[in-house]
CSV table of C-alpha atoms in Angstrom, one decimal:
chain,number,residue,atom,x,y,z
A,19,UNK,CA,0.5,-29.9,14.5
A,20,UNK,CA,-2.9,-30.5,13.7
A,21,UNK,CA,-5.0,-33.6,14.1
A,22,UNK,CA,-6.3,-35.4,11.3
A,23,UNK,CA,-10.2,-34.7,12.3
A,24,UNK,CA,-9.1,-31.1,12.4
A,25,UNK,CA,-7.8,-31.0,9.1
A,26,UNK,CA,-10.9,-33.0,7.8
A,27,UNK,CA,-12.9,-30.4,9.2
A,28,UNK,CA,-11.3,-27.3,7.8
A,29,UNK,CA,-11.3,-29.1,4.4
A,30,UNK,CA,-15.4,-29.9,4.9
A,31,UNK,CA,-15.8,-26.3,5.7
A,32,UNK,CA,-13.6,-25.2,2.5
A,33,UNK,CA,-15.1,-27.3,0.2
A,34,UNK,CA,-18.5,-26.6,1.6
A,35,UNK,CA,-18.4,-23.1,0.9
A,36,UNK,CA,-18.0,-23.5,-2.3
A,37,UNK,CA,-21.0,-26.1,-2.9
A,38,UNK,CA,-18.5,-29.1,-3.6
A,39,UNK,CA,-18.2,-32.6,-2.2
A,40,UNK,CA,-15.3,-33.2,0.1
A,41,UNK,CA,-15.3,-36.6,-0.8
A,42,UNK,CA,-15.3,-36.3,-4.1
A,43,UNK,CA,-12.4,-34.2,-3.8
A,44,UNK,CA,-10.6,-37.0,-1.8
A,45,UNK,CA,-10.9,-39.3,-4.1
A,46,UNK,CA,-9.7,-37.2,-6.9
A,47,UNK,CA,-6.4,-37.2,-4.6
A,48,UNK,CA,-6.5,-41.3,-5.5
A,49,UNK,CA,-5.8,-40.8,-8.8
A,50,UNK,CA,-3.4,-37.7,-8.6
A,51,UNK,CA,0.3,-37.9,-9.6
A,52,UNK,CA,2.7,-37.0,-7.1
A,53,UNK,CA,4.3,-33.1,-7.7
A,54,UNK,CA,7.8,-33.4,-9.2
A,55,UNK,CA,10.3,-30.9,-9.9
A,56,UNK,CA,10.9,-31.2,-13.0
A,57,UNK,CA,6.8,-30.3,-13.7
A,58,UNK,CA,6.4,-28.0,-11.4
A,59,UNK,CA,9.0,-26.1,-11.9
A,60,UNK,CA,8.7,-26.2,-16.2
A,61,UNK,CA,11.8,-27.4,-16.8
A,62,UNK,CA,11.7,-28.6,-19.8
A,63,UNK,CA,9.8,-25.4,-21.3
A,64,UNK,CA,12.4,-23.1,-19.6
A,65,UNK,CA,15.2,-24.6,-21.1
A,66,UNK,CA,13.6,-24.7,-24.9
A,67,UNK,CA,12.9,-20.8,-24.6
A,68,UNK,CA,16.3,-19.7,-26.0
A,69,UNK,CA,15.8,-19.1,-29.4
A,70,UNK,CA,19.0,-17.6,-30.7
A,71,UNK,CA,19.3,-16.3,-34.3
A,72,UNK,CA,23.1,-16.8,-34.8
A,73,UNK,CA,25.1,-19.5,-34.5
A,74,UNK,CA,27.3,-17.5,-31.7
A,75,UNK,CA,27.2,-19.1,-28.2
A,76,UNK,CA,27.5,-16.0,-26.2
A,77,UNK,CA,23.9,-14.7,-27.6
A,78,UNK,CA,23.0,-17.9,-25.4
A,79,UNK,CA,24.2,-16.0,-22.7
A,80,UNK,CA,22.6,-12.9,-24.2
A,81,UNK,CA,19.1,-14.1,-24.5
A,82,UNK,CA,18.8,-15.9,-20.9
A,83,UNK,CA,20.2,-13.0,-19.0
A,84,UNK,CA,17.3,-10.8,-20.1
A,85,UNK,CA,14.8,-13.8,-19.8
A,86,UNK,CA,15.8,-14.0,-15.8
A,87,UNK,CA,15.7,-10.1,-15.6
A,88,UNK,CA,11.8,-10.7,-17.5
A,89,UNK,CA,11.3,-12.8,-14.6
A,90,UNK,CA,12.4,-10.6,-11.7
A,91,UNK,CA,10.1,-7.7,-12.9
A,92,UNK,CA,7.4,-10.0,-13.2
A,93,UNK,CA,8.5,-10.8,-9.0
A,94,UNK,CA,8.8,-6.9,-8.8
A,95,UNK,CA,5.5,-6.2,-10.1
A,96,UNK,CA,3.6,-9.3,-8.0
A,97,UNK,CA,5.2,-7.3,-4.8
A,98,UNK,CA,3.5,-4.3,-5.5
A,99,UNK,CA,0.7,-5.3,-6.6
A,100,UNK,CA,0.1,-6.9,-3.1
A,101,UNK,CA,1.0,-3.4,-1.6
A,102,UNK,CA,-2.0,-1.9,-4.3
A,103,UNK,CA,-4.3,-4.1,-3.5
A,104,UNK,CA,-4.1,-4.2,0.1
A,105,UNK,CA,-5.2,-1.8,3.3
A,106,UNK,CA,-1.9,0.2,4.3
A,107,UNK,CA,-0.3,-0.9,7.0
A,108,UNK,CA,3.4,0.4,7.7
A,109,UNK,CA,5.4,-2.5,8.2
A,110,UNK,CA,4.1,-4.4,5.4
A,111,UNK,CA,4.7,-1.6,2.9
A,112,UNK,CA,8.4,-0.9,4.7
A,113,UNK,CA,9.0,-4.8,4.3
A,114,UNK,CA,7.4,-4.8,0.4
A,115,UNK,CA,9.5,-2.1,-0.5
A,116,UNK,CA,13.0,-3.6,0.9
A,117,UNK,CA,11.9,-6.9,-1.0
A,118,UNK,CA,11.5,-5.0,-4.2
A,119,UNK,CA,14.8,-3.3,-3.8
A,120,UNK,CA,16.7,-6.8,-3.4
A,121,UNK,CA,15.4,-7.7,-6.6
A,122,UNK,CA,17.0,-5.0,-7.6
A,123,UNK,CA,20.3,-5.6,-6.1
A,124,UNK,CA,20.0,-8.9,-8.1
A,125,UNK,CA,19.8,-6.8,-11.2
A,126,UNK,CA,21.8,-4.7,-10.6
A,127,UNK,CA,24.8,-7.0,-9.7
A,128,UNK,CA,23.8,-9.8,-12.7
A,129,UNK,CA,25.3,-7.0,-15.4
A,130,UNK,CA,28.7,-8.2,-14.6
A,131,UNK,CA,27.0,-11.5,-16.6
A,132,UNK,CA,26.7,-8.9,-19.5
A,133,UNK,CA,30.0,-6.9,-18.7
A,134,UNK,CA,32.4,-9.4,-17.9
A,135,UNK,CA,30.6,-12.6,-18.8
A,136,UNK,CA,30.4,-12.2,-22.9
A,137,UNK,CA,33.0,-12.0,-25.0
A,138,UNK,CA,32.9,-8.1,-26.9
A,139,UNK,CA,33.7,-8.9,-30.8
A,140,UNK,CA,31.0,-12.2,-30.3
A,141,UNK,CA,28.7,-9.5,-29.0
A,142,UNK,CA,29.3,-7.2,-31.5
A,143,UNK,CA,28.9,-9.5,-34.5
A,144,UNK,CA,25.4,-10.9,-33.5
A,145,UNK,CA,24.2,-7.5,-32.0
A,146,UNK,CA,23.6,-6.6,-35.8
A,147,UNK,CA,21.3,-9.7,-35.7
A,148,UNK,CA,18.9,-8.4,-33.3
A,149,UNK,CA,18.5,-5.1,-35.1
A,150,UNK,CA,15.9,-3.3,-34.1
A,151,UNK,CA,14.9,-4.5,-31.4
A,152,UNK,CA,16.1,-2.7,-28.1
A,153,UNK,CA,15.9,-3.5,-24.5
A,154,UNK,CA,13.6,-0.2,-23.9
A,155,UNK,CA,11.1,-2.4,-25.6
A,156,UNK,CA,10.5,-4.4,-21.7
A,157,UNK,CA,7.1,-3.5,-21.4
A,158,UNK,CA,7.3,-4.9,-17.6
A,159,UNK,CA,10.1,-2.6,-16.5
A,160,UNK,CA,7.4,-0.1,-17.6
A,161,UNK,CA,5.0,-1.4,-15.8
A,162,UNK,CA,7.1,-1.3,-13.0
A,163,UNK,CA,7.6,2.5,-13.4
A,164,UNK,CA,4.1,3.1,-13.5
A,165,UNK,CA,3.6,1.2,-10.8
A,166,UNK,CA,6.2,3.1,-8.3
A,167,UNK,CA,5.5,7.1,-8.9
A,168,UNK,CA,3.2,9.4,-10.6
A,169,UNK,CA,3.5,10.3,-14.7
A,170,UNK,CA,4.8,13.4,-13.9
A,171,UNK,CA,8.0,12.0,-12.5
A,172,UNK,CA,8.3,9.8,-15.7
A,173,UNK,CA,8.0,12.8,-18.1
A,174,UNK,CA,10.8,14.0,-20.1
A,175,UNK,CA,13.0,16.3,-18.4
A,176,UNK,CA,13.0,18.8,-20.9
A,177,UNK,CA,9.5,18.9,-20.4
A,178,UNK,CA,8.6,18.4,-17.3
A,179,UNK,CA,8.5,21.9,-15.6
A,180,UNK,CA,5.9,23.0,-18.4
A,181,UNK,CA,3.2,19.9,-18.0
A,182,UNK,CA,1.0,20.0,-15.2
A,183,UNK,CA,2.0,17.4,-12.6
A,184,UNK,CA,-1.3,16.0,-12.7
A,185,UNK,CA,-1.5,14.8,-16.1
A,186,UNK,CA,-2.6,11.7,-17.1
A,187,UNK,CA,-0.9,9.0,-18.8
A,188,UNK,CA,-2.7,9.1,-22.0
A,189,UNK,CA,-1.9,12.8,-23.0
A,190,UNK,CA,1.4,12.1,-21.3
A,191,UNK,CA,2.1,9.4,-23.3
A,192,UNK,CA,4.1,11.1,-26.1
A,193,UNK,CA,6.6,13.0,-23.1
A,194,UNK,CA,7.5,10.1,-21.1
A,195,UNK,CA,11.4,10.1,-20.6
A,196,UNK,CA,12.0,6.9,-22.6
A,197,UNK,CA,10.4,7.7,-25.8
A,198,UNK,CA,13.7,9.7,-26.1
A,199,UNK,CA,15.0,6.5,-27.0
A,200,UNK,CA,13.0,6.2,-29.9
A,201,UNK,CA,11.7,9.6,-31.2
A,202,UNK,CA,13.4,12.8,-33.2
A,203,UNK,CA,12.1,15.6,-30.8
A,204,UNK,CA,13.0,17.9,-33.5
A,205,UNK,CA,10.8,16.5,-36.4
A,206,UNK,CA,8.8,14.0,-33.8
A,207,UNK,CA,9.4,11.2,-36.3
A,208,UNK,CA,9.5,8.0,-34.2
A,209,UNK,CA,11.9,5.0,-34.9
A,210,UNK,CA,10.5,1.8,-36.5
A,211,UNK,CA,11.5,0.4,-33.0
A,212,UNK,CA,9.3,2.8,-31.0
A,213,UNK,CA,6.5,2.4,-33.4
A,214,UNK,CA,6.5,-1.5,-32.7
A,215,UNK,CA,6.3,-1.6,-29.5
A,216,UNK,CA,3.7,1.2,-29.1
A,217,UNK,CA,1.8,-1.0,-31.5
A,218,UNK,CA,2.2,-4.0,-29.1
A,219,UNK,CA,1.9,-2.5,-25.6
A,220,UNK,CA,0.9,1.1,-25.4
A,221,UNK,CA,-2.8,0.5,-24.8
A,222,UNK,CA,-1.7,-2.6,-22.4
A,223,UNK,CA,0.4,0.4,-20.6
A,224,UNK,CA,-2.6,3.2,-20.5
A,225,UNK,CA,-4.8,1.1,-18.9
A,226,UNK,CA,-2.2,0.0,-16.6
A,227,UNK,CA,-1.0,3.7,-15.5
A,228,UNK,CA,-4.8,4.3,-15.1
A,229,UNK,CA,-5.0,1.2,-12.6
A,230,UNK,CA,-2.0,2.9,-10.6
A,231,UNK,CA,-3.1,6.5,-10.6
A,232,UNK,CA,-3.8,6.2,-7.2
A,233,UNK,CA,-2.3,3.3,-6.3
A,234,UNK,CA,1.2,3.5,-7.2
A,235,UNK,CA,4.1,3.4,-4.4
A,236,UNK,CA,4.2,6.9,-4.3
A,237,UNK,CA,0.7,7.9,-4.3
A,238,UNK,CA,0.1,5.0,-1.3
A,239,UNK,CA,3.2,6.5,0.6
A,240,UNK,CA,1.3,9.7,0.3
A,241,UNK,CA,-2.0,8.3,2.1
A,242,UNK,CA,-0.1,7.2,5.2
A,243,UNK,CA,-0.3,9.4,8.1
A,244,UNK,CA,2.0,12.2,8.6
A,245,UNK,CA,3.6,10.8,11.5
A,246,UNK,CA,4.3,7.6,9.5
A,247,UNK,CA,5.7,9.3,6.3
A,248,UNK,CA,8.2,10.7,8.8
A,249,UNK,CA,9.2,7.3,10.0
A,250,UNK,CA,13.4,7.4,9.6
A,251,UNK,CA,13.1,3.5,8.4
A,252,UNK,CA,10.0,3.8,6.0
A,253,UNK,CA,11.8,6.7,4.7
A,254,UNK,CA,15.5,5.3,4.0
A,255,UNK,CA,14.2,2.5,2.5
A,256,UNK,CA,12.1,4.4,0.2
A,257,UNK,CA,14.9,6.4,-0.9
A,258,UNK,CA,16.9,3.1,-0.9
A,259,UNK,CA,14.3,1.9,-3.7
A,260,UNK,CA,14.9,5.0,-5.3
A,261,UNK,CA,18.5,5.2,-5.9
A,262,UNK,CA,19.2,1.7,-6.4
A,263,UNK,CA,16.6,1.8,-9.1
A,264,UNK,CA,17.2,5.1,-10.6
A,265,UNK,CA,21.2,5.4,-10.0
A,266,UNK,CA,22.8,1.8,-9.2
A,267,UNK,CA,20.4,-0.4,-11.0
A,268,UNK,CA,20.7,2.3,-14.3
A,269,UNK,CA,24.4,3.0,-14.2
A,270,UNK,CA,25.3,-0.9,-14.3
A,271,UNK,CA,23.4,-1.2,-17.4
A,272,UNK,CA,24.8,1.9,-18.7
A,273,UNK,CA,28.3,0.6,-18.1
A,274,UNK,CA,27.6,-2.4,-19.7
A,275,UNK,CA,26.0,-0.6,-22.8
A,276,UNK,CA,28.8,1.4,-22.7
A,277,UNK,CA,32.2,-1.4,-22.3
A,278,UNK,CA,30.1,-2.9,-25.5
A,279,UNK,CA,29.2,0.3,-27.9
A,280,UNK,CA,32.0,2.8,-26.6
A,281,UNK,CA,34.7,1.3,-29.4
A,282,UNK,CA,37.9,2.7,-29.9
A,283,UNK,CA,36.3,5.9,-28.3
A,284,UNK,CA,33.4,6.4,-30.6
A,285,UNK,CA,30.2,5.6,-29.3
A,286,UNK,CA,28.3,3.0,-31.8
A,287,UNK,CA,24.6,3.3,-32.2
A,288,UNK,CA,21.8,0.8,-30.0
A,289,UNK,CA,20.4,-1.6,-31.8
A,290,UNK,CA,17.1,0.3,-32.0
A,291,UNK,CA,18.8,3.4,-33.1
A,292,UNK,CA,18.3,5.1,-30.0
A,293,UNK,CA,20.6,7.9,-28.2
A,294,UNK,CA,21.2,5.8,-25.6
A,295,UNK,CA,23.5,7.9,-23.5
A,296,UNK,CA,20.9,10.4,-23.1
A,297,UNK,CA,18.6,8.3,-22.9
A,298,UNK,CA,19.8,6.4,-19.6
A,299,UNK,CA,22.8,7.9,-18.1
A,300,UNK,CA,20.1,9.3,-15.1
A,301,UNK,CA,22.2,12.5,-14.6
A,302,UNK,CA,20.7,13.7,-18.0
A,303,UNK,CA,16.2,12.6,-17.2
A,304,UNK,CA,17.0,12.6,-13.4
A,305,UNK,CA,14.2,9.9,-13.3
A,306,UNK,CA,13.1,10.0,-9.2
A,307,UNK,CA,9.8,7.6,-8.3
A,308,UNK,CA,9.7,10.1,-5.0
A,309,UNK,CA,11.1,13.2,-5.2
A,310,UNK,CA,10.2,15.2,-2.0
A,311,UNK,CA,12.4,12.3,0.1
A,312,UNK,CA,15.4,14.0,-1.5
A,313,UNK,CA,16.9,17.7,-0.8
A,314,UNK,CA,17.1,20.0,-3.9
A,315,UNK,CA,21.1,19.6,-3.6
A,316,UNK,CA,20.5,15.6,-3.9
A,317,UNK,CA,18.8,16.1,-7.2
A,318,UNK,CA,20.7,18.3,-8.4
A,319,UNK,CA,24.0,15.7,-8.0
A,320,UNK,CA,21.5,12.9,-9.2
A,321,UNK,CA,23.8,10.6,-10.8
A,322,UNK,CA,26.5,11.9,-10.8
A,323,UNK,CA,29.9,10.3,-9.2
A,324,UNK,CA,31.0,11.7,-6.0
């Protein structure tokens, strides 16, 4: 433990370097309130950040469940951020990426909240009071995308083979998997839904795909040694990242979608309009952040059950 004289010191020398007075800094600490909870934490503006439009009590549930997922992408993206902005060192990146994923093991587990947790005719009566808004609309689970492969690996499926895999973001754009969600590909007319949220965040999202052009997990992976991208651990816990995200962390949200929407055997419409089945089930976009970790064989049987 260190002596009070030492601690002094390092405080002098911190203060110093930024041409301020230690002691006027001490006795600031006089006058400071104690740290609480309660006001640390934000208590009181977490709990008054429900805002539900009917006067169902399972769109309470509805509302905070996506407010914690919010929350862990913002954890998600802080992680790799670090790894961005940081010199590459393996360990570090093998223990970011293993962090990352148990976020997503959180996510992936809290749709039983959603599945089993909210009552189906509640859900399905103040659904139509969220119209058109969709959960595609999470600009941060983009982000997160962006942040963990290349564009090319985000581009539609149906497209991908013909764009060249060093296209940027911007020209990409109007290809990226999840504007199936929101766009006619035969007339290109976009959803009201689509449109809003490209109206809110796609220049937010171009500059952030330029940012992690060269900077994204993949494209980091990629600058590591050859001898260290053959590391067995660095590599199953990449693909670890990858499945959970792309297969476990997808499917649980597509089985929730689906014990909600798939009535009576008929498939009801998101509440943005989108073909959702498409849209997520991953068998269909076979979304993979790093593809050459996987045999052709694996992608092939990308999500699908074995």
């Amino acid at each position: 433990m260190k002596s009070d004289a030492d601690i002094t010191h390092k405080l002098k020398e911190k203060y110093e370097s930024i041409d301020q007075d230690l002691d006027v800094h001490l006795e600031g600490l006089l006058h400071s309130k104690p740290v609480n909870y309660w006001d640390y934490i934000q208590t009181d503006v977490l709990l008054n950040l429900q805002k539900p439009r009917t006067d169902f009590p399972d769109e309470m549930v509805f509302i905070m469940y996506h407010q914690v997922s919010e929350l862990l992408f913002k954890m998600i993206l802080s992680e790799i951020e670090q790894i961005a902005e940081n010199p590459l060192e393996i360990n570090r990146f093998t223990t970011k990426i293993e962090r990352i994923s148990r976020y997503f093991d959180v996510l992936t587990s809290s749709f039983s909240i959603m599945k089993d947790g909210m009552n189906v005719s509640q859900y399905n009566e103040f659904r139509t009071a969220l119209t058109p808004a969709s959960g595609f609309q999470s600009a941060q689970y983009r982000k997160v995308e962006l942040a963990s492969t290349e564009v090319i690996n985000l581009i539609d499926k149906r497209f991908r083979s013909k764009i060249d895999k060093d296209i940027c973001c911007e020209k990409g754009f109007e290809h990226l998997y999840w504007q199936a969600a929101g766009k006619d590909f035969k007339t290109g007319k976009k959803t009201y839904t689509l449109t809003a949220f490209e109206t809110r965040y796609k220049d937010e999202l171009l500059r952030f795909a330029d940012q992690y052009k060269t900077r994204n997990l993949w494209s980091k992976f990629k600058e590591l040694p050859e001898a260290e991208q053959q590391n067995e651990r660095l590599v199953q816990v990449m693909r670890d990242y990858d499945h959970t995200v792309n297969v476990k962390w997808v499917m649980a949200h597509y089985d929730t979608a689906n014990h909600y929407l798939n009535i009576c055997g008929k498939t009801a419409e998101a509440t943005g309009g989108s073909e959702w089945v498409k849209y997520m089930h991953p068998k269909y976009q076979k979304r993979i952040f790093f593809p050459d970790l996987w045999t052709e064989q694996e992608i092939e049987d990308w999500g699908i059950e074995v």
